[in-house]
Amino acid sequence: FAFVLQSSLLPSKAVEDIYHAQKYIGIWLFLTQHCLTLQAIHLVVSLIAFAGPVPSLVRLTNCISLWIGGLGCFVTVQYFSLVHNNPEFVATCDETVSRDPPYNLRIKCFWLHIFALPLAVLDVTVSRNHEELRGDSSLVVSLLMLFFFTVFYLSIIVANFSATGHWPYNFLKELTTLGAWAGFMTVQSAILCVFCLSLWGLSFLPSSWEVHA
């Protein structure tokens, strides 16, 4: 559903920075695309693993559930806390909805981002045996994966800026020093880690597997 919505989004105007920022890698410049793609692959493989059942795939998906889920939570929370009610974004949405025919960018972005967090929570709380999840996964490795993903993604957008001269997000223009970038990376990594730790904490609750056992 999210990918259908994303494919229906209209391109940005040529006068906007975001239009030029996408010159080389398109939608892969955006964090949402990376996180939703990883989450979708994870959930599809998980479905195959449990439907088989394929024990090796079950263990594999257990191993990555925490950090993949952390990315899903991040997408939903960061969008609604930083973007959905941002005055510039609201102004852009008001402009698109006034077109003929109207184009409701805000409602499409709402549905695009809303499902990632609940799917991450359901993946841990309902879909998995909690004892097996904690046995197969490593909290430390999951936290390190989120840190490396943060570095990886920021490397992409910095390299893209070097190639295009444009940032995908306006707030990045304010990061003008190495210290500002280090602080930004630290904060984003910390937020991701909080989500990962929260999912790990949920794994200590009784699972549906134990209730039906």
Short mmCIF file of C-alpha atoms in Angstrom, two decimals:
data_model
loop_
_atom_site.label_atom_id
_atom_site.label_comp_id
_atom_site.label_asym_id
_atom_site.label_seq_id
_atom_site.Cartn_x
_atom_site.Cartn_y
_atom_site.Cartn_z
CA PHE A 1 0.00 0.00 0.00
CA ALA A 2 2.77 2.43 0.95
CA PHE A 3 4.69 1.73 -2.26
CA VAL A 4 1.55 2.28 -4.36
CA LEU A 5 1.12 5.65 -2.65
CA GLN A 6 4.76 6.51 -3.18
CA SER A 7 4.57 5.70 -6.88
CA SER A 8 1.62 8.08 -7.19
CA LEU A 9 3.43 11.07 -5.69
CA LEU A 10 3.92 13.87 -8.19
CA PRO A 11 7.48 15.10 -8.84
CA SER A 12 8.68 18.31 -7.24
CA LYS A 13 8.78 21.57 -9.15
CA ALA A 14 12.00 22.46 -10.97
CA VAL A 15 12.40 25.58 -8.82
CA GLU A 16 12.61 23.51 -5.63
CA ASP A 17 15.90 22.22 -4.17
CA ILE A 18 14.47 18.76 -3.74
CA TYR A 19 13.92 18.45 -7.50
CA HIS A 20 17.63 18.98 -8.22
CA ALA A 21 18.73 16.89 -5.23
CA GLN A 22 17.08 13.82 -6.81
CA LYS A 23 19.03 14.20 -10.07
CA TYR A 24 21.13 11.05 -9.68
CA ILE A 25 19.47 8.65 -7.24
CA GLY A 26 15.85 9.80 -7.22
CA ILE A 27 13.65 8.59 -4.37
CA TRP A 28 16.54 6.61 -2.87
CA LEU A 29 17.74 9.93 -1.50
CA PHE A 30 14.99 9.80 1.12
CA LEU A 31 15.20 7.96 4.42
CA THR A 32 11.59 6.77 4.16
CA GLN A 33 12.39 4.84 0.99
CA HIS A 34 15.29 2.98 2.63
CA CYS A 35 13.41 2.19 5.84
CA LEU A 36 10.13 1.09 4.25
CA THR A 37 11.96 -1.08 1.70
CA LEU A 38 14.01 -2.82 4.40
CA GLN A 39 10.91 -3.29 6.55
CA ALA A 40 8.89 -4.67 3.62
CA ILE A 41 11.61 -7.19 2.70
CA HIS A 42 11.93 -8.21 6.35
CA LEU A 43 8.19 -8.78 6.77
CA VAL A 44 7.84 -10.73 3.51
CA VAL A 45 10.77 -12.98 4.40
CA SER A 46 9.31 -13.40 7.90
CA LEU A 47 5.99 -14.50 6.41
CA ILE A 48 7.77 -17.06 4.22
CA ALA A 49 9.83 -18.23 7.21
CA PHE A 50 6.85 -18.90 9.44
CA ALA A 51 4.59 -20.24 6.69
CA GLY A 52 7.18 -22.84 5.63
CA PRO A 53 8.20 -23.18 8.30
CA VAL A 54 11.86 -22.51 7.54
CA PRO A 55 13.77 -22.50 10.87
CA SER A 56 16.90 -20.87 9.44
CA LEU A 57 14.84 -17.97 8.06
CA VAL A 58 12.97 -17.65 11.34
CA ARG A 59 16.29 -17.26 13.16
CA LEU A 60 17.54 -14.81 10.53
CA THR A 61 14.46 -12.59 10.79
CA ASN A 62 14.60 -12.79 14.58
CA CYS A 63 18.19 -11.53 14.39
CA ILE A 64 17.24 -8.35 12.53
CA SER A 65 13.77 -7.63 13.93
CA LEU A 66 14.94 -5.12 16.54
CA TRP A 67 16.95 -2.83 14.32
CA ILE A 68 14.61 -3.09 11.33
CA GLY A 69 11.74 -2.31 13.70
CA GLY A 70 13.71 0.65 15.06
CA LEU A 71 13.89 2.09 11.55
CA GLY A 72 10.14 1.64 11.12
CA CYS A 73 9.39 3.45 14.38
CA PHE A 74 11.81 6.22 13.38
CA VAL A 75 10.03 6.84 10.06
CA THR A 76 6.63 7.29 11.67
CA VAL A 77 7.66 9.34 14.71
CA GLN A 78 10.10 11.63 12.89
CA TYR A 79 7.62 12.36 10.11
CA PHE A 80 4.80 13.34 12.46
CA SER A 81 7.06 15.24 14.85
CA LEU A 82 9.16 17.12 12.28
CA VAL A 83 7.33 17.21 8.95
CA HIS A 84 3.55 16.78 9.06
CA ASN A 85 2.86 20.08 10.85
CA ASN A 86 5.92 21.95 9.60
CA PRO A 87 4.76 25.37 8.27
CA GLU A 88 6.73 25.03 5.02
CA PHE A 89 5.35 21.56 4.38
CA VAL A 90 1.80 22.65 5.23
CA ALA A 91 2.16 25.61 2.85
CA THR A 92 3.34 23.28 0.08
CA CYS A 93 0.40 20.95 0.74
CA ASP A 94 -2.05 23.88 0.66
CA GLU A 95 -0.66 24.85 -2.73
CA THR A 96 -0.98 21.33 -4.16
CA VAL A 97 -4.53 20.87 -2.90
CA SER A 98 -5.56 24.14 -4.58
CA ARG A 99 -4.55 22.84 -8.00
CA ASP A 100 -7.01 21.72 -10.63
CA PRO A 101 -7.39 18.82 -10.22
CA PRO A 102 -6.56 18.95 -6.48
CA TYR A 103 -3.57 16.95 -5.30
CA ASN A 104 -3.65 16.13 -1.59
CA LEU A 105 0.04 15.64 -0.80
CA ARG A 106 -0.51 15.84 2.97
CA ILE A 107 -2.96 12.95 3.17
CA LYS A 108 -0.77 10.79 0.93
CA CYS A 109 2.26 11.43 3.14
CA PHE A 110 0.13 10.66 6.18
CA TRP A 111 -0.76 7.18 4.90
CA LEU A 112 2.75 6.62 3.58
CA HIS A 113 4.32 7.04 7.02
CA ILE A 114 1.64 5.90 9.46
CA PHE A 115 2.01 2.11 9.20
CA ALA A 116 5.74 1.64 9.82
CA LEU A 117 5.60 1.97 13.62
CA PRO A 118 2.57 -0.27 14.28
CA LEU A 119 3.98 -2.91 11.92
CA ALA A 120 7.29 -2.86 13.83
CA VAL A 121 5.49 -3.24 17.17
CA LEU A 122 3.23 -6.04 15.89
CA ASP A 123 6.22 -7.84 14.39
CA VAL A 124 7.83 -8.07 17.83
CA THR A 125 4.79 -8.40 20.10
CA VAL A 126 2.52 -10.68 18.05
CA SER A 127 4.44 -12.39 15.27
CA ARG A 128 7.37 -13.80 17.24
CA ASN A 129 8.12 -16.12 20.09
CA HIS A 130 9.75 -13.72 22.55
CA GLU A 131 12.12 -16.26 24.07
CA GLU A 132 13.39 -17.25 20.62
CA LEU A 133 13.61 -13.59 19.57
CA ARG A 134 15.84 -12.71 22.52
CA GLY A 135 17.90 -15.86 22.00
CA ASP A 136 18.47 -15.28 18.28
CA SER A 137 19.01 -11.52 18.34
CA SER A 138 21.70 -9.41 19.97
CA LEU A 139 20.75 -6.06 21.43
CA VAL A 140 24.33 -4.78 21.12
CA VAL A 141 24.58 -5.82 17.47
CA SER A 142 21.17 -4.28 16.76
CA LEU A 143 22.27 -0.96 18.26
CA LEU A 144 25.51 -1.05 16.27
CA MET A 145 23.57 -1.76 13.07
CA LEU A 146 21.47 1.34 13.67
CA PHE A 147 24.60 3.43 14.22
CA PHE A 148 26.18 2.11 11.01
CA PHE A 149 22.94 2.72 9.12
CA THR A 150 22.95 6.33 10.33
CA VAL A 151 26.51 6.81 9.10
CA PHE A 152 25.68 5.06 5.81
CA TYR A 153 22.62 7.20 5.11
CA LEU A 154 24.28 10.48 6.04
CA SER A 155 27.21 9.53 3.79
CA ILE A 156 24.75 9.13 0.92
CA ILE A 157 23.17 12.55 1.33
CA VAL A 158 26.54 14.29 1.83
CA ALA A 159 27.92 12.62 -1.30
CA ASN A 160 24.75 13.54 -3.16
CA PHE A 161 25.12 17.16 -2.06
CA SER A 162 28.68 17.15 -3.39
CA ALA A 163 27.33 15.96 -6.74
CA THR A 164 24.20 18.13 -7.01
CA GLY A 165 24.73 21.08 -4.67
CA HIS A 166 21.32 20.51 -3.09
CA TRP A 167 20.05 18.94 0.15
CA PRO A 168 16.95 16.73 0.32
CA TYR A 169 15.82 18.39 3.58
CA ASN A 170 15.92 22.13 4.27
CA PHE A 171 17.09 21.77 7.88
CA LEU A 172 20.36 20.26 6.65
CA LYS A 173 21.34 23.71 5.36
CA GLU A 174 21.76 24.77 8.99
CA LEU A 175 24.49 22.16 9.61
CA THR A 176 27.47 24.25 8.58
CA THR A 177 30.21 22.85 10.83
CA LEU A 178 31.68 19.42 11.53
CA GLY A 179 30.52 19.75 15.14
CA ALA A 180 26.95 20.41 14.02
CA TRP A 181 27.01 17.30 11.84
CA ALA A 182 28.49 15.20 14.65
CA GLY A 183 25.80 16.42 17.01
CA PHE A 184 23.08 15.73 14.47
CA MET A 185 24.36 12.21 13.83
CA THR A 186 24.58 11.53 17.57
CA VAL A 187 21.02 12.68 18.20
CA GLN A 188 19.57 10.66 15.32
CA SER A 189 21.50 7.55 16.38
CA ALA A 190 20.27 8.00 19.95
CA ILE A 191 16.64 8.27 18.82
CA LEU A 192 16.99 5.09 16.76
CA CYS A 193 18.55 3.31 19.72
CA VAL A 194 15.65 4.35 21.98
CA PHE A 195 13.20 2.75 19.56
CA CYS A 196 15.31 -0.40 19.37
CA LEU A 197 15.53 -0.60 23.17
CA SER A 198 11.77 -0.10 23.42
CA LEU A 199 11.12 -3.01 21.07
CA TRP A 200 13.57 -5.13 23.03
CA GLY A 201 11.66 -4.23 26.20
CA LEU A 202 8.40 -5.33 24.57
CA SER A 203 9.95 -8.76 23.98
CA PHE A 204 9.78 -9.37 27.74
CA LEU A 205 6.00 -9.14 27.72
CA PRO A 206 4.01 -12.40 27.34
CA SER A 207 3.78 -13.26 23.64
CA SER A 208 0.83 -14.70 21.75
CA TRP A 209 2.96 -17.84 21.23
CA GLU A 210 3.20 -18.38 24.99
CA VAL A 211 -0.50 -17.68 25.55
CA HIS A 212 -1.51 -20.37 23.06
CA ALA A 213 1.15 -22.84 24.18
#
